[in-house]
mmCIF file of C-alpha atoms in Angstrom:
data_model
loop_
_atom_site.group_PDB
_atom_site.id
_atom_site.type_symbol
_atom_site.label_atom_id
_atom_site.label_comp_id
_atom_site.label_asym_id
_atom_site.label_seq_id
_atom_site.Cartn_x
_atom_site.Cartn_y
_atom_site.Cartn_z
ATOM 1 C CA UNK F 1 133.088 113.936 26.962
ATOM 2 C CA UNK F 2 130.949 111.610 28.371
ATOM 3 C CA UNK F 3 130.065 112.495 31.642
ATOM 4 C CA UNK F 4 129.045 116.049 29.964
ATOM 5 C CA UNK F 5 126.923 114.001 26.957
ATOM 6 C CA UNK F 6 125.078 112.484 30.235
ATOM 7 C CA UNK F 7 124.615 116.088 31.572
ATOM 8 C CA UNK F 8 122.778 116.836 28.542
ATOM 9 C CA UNK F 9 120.918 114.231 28.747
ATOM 10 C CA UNK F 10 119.803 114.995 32.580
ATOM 11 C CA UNK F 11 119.310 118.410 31.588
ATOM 12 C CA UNK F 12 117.205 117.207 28.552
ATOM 13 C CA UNK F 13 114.668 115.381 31.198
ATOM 14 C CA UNK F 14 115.210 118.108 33.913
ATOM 15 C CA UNK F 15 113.153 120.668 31.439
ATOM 16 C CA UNK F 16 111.121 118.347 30.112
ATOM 17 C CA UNK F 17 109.822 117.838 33.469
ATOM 18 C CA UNK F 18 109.532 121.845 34.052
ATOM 19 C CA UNK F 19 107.581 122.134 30.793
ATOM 20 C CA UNK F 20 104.770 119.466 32.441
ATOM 21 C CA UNK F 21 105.077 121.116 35.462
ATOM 22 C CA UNK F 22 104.011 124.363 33.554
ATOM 23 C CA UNK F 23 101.287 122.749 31.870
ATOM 24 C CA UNK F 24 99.866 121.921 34.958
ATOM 25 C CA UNK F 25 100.189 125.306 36.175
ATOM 26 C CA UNK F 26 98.227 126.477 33.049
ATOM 27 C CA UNK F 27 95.409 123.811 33.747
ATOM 28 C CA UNK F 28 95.002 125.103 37.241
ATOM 29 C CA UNK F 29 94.498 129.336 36.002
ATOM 30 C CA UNK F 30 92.302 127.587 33.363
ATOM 31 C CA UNK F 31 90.226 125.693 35.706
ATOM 32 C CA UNK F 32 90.248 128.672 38.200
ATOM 33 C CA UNK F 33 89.432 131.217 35.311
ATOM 34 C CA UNK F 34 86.423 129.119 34.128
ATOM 35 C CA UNK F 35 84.574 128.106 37.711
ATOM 36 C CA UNK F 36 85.295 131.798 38.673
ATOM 37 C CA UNK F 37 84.811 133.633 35.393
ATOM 38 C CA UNK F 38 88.383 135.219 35.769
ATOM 39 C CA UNK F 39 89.306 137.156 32.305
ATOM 40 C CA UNK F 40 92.911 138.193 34.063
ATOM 41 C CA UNK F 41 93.420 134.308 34.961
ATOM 42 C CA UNK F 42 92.192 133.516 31.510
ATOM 43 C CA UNK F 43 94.408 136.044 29.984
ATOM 44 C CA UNK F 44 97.670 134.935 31.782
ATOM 45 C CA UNK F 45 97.355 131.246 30.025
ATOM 46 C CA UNK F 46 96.834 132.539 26.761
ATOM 47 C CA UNK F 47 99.906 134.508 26.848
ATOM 48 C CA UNK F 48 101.874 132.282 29.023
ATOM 49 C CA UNK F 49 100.875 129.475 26.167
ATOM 50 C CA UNK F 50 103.781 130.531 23.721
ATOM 51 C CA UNK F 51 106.050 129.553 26.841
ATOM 52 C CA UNK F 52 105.597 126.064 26.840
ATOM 53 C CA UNK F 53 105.542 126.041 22.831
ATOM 54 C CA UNK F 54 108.950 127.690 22.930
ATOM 55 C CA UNK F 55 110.268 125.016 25.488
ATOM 56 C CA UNK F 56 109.095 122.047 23.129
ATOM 57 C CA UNK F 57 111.084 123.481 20.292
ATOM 58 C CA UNK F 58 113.971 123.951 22.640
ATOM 59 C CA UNK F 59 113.947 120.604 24.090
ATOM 60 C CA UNK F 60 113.474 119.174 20.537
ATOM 61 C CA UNK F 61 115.957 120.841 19.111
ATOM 62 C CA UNK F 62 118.919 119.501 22.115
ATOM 63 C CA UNK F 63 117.381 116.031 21.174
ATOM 64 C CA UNK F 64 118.090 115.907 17.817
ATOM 65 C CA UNK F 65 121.178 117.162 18.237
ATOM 66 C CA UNK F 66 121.985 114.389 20.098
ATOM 67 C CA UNK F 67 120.889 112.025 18.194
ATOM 68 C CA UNK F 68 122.923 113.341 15.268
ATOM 69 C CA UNK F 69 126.622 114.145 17.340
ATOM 70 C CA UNK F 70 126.262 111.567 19.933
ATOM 71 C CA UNK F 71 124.978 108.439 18.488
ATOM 72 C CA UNK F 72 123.138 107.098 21.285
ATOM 73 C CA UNK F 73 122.183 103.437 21.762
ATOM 74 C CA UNK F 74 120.201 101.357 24.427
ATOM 75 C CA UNK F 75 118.775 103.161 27.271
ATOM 76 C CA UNK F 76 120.058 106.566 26.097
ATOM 77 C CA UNK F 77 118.563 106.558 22.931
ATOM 78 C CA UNK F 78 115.135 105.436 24.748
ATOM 79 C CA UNK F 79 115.355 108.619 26.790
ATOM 80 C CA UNK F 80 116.490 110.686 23.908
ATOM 81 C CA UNK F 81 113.347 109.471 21.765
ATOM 82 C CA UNK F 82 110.937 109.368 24.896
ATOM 83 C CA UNK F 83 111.900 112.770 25.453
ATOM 84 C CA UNK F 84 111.044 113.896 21.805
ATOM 85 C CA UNK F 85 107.422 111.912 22.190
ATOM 86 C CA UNK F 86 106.644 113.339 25.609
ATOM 87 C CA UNK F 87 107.362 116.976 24.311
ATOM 88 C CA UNK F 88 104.934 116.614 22.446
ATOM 89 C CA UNK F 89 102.415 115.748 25.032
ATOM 90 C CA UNK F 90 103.142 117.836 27.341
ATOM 91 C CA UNK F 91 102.783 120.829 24.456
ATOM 92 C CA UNK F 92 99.306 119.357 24.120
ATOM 93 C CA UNK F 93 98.315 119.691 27.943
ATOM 94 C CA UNK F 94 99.121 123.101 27.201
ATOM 95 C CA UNK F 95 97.308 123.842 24.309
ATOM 96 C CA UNK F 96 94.056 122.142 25.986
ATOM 97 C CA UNK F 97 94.696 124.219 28.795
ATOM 98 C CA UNK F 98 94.687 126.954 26.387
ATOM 99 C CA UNK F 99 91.232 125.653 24.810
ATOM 100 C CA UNK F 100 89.821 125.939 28.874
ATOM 101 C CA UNK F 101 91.030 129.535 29.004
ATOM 102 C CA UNK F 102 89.780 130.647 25.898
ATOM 103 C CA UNK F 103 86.449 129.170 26.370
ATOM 104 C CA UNK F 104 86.717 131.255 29.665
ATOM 105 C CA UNK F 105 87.585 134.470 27.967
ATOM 106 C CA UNK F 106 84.921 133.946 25.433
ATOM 107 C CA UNK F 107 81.974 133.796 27.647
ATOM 108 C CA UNK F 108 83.177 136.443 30.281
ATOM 109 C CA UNK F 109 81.436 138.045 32.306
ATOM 110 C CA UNK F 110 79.529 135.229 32.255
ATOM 111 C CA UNK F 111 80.117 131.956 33.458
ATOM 112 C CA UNK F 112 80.611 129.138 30.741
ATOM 113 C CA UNK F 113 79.159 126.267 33.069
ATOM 114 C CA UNK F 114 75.540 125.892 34.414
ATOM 115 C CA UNK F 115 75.422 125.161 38.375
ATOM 116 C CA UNK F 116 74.407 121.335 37.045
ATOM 117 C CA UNK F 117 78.138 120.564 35.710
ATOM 118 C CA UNK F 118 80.147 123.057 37.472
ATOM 119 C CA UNK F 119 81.085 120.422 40.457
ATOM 120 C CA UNK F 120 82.089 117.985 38.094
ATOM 121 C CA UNK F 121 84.449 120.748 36.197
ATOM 122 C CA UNK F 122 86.071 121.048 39.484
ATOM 123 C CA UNK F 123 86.994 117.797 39.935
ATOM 124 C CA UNK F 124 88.093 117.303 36.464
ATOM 125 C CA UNK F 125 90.500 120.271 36.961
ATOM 126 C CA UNK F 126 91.212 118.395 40.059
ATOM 127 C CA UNK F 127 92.295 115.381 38.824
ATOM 128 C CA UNK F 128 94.018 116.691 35.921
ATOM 129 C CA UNK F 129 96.430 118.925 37.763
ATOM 130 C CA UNK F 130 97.247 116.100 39.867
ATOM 131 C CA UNK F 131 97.951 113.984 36.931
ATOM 132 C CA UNK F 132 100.254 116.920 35.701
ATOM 133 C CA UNK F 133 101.879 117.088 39.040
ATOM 134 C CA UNK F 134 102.290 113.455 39.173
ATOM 135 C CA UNK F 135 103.937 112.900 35.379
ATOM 136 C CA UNK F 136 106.088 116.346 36.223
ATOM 137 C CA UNK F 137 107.839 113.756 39.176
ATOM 138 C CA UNK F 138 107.807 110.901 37.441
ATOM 139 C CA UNK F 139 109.855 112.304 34.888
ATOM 140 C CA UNK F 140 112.434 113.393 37.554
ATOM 141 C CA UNK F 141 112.797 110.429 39.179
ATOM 142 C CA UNK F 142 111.861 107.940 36.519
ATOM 143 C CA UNK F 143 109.650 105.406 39.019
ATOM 144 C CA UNK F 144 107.807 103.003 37.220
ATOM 145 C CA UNK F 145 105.527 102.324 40.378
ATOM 146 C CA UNK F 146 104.059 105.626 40.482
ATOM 147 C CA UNK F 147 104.052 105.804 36.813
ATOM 148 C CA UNK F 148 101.219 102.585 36.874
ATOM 149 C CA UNK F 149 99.695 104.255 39.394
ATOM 150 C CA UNK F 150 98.524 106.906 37.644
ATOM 151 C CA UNK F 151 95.811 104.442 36.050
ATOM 152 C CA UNK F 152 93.098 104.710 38.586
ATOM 153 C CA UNK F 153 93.097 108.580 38.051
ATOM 154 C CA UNK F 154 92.854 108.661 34.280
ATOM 155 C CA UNK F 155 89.548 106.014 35.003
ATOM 156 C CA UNK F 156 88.110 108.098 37.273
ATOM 157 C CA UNK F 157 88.794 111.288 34.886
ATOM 158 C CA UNK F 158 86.967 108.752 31.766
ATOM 159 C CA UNK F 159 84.220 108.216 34.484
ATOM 160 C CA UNK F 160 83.517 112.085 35.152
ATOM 161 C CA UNK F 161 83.429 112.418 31.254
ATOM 162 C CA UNK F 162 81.019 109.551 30.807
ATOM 163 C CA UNK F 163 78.570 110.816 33.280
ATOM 164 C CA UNK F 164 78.515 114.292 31.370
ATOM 165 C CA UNK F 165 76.753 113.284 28.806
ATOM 166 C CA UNK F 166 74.119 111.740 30.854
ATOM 167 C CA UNK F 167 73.788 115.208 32.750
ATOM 168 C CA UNK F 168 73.481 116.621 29.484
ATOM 169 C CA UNK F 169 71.079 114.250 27.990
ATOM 170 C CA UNK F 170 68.930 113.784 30.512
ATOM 171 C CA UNK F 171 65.419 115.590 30.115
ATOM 172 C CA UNK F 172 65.368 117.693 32.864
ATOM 173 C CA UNK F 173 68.159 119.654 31.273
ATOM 174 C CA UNK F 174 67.619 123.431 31.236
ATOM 175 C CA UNK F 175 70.451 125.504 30.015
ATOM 176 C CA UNK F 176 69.873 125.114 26.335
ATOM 177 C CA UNK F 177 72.066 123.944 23.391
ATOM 178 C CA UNK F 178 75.120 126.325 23.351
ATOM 179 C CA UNK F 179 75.530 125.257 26.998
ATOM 180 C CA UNK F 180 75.478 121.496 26.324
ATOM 181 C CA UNK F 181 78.029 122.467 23.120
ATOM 182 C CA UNK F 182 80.408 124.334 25.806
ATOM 183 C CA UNK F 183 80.011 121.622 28.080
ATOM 184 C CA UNK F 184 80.937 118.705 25.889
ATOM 185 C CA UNK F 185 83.818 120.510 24.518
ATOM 186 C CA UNK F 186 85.316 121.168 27.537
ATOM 187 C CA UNK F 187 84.842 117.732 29.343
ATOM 188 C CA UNK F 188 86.723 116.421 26.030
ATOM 189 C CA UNK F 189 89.701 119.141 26.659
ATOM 190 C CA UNK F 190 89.972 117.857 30.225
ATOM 191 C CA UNK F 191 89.656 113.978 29.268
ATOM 192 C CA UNK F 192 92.378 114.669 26.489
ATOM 193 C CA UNK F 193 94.855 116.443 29.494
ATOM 194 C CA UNK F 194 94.645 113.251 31.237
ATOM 195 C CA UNK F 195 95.244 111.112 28.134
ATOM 196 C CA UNK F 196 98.175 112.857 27.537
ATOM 197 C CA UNK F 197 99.279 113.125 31.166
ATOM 198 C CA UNK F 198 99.380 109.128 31.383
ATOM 199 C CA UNK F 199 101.225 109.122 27.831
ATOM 200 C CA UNK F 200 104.230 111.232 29.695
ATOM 201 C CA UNK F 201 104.369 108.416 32.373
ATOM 202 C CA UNK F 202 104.289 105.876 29.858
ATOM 203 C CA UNK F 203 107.174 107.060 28.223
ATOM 204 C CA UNK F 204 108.973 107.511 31.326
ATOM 205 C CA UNK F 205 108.406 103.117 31.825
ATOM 206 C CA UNK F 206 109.745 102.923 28.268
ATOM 207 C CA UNK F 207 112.821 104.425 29.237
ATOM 208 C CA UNK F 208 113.701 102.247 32.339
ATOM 209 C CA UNK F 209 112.193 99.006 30.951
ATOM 210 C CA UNK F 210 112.196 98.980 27.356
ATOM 211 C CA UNK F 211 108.485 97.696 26.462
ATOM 212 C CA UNK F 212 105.671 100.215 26.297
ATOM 213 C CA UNK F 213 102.833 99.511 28.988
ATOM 214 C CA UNK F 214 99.443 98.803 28.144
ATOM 215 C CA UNK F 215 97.460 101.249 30.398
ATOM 216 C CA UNK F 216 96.024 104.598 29.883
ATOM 217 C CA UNK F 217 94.645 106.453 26.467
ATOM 218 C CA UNK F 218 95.709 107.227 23.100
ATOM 219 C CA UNK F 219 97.793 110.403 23.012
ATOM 220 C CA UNK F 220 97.126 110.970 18.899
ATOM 221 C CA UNK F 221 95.483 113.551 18.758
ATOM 222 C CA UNK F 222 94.788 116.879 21.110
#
């Protein structure tokens, strides 16, 4: 009984981490779909969003059903709650990814983002698939290390976000107000990803130490 309660509980994890792995995927079409005005790229994240929706409700509902049959205590029940918290997350990459997509969709044929910001979109997407990629393998093999790591990414993410708003600001601006509206909104949807990127990892140093770190964003709200 026990060693097949701790194969749900590696099983739990194991599709946790293919749900953030998806989520990354979806930021990547997104990305792609908006720099590239792509309505089938678009298209395939929208409907591909239910996906990751449907694996939050599955993983939530294995995790309270441990919780209620198995009891667990100590590190278990940290991975068991982690788990429930990070789901959550991780359904929120998607749904931003989602927001990218749609804001792709809407425009097309033409492109949402003036030449100005379009480099810095890039790197945003960038950064934020490689934070996906990143929390998708620290959740598999649970390394604090690389978890901290992911600080200096986030920072530079919050940096790239900053300096929008100076682009957009500054005088010399030319593309007009629903442009500057687009372009806020979506450097918010990317600097949310990356909040809730970091939040996975956090959870993941919960698990193996116990205490919550300090680093990285607020994941309250999408």
């Amino acid at each position: 009984m026990r060693e097949a309660y701790h194969d749900q509980l590696g099983q739990l994890a194991a599709e946790l981490a293919d749900m953030c792995a998806m989520a990354g995927d979806a930021m990547e079409r997104a990305t792609n779909a908006l720099l590239g005005a792509d309505l089938a790229l678009a298209e395939q994240v929208i409907g591909d969003d239910a996906k990751i929706d449907d694996m939050r409700a599955n993983i939530e509902e294995q995790a309270y059903a441990l919780l209620a049959l198995q009891a667990p205590v100590a590190t278990d029940l940290r991975i068991v709650l982690a788990v429930i918290h990070a789901s959550e997350s991780v359904e929120r990459m998607g749904d931003l990814a989602l927001h990218v997509a749609k804001a792709a969709r809407r425009r097309h044929p033409n492109h949402v983002l003036s030449d100005t910001v379009e480099p810095y979109f890039a790197e945003m997407g960038r950064i934020a698939v490689h934070l996906a990629r990143e929390a998708t393998g620290i959740i598999r093999t649970q390394d604090v290390a690389r978890a901290r790591s992911l600080e200096d990414d986030d920072d530079a993410m919050d940096d790239l976000h900053r300096h929008l708003f100076t682009v957009i600001m500054d005088k010399e601006w030319a593309h007009g107000v629903p442009s500057a509206v687009d372009t806020t909104l979506l450097g918010r949807f990317y600097e949310r990803f990356a909040d809730h990127a970091v939040s996975v990892a956090k959870r993941t140093v919960f698990v193996v130490t116990g205490r919550m770190p300090g680093y990285g964003g607020s994941s309250d709200e999408v």
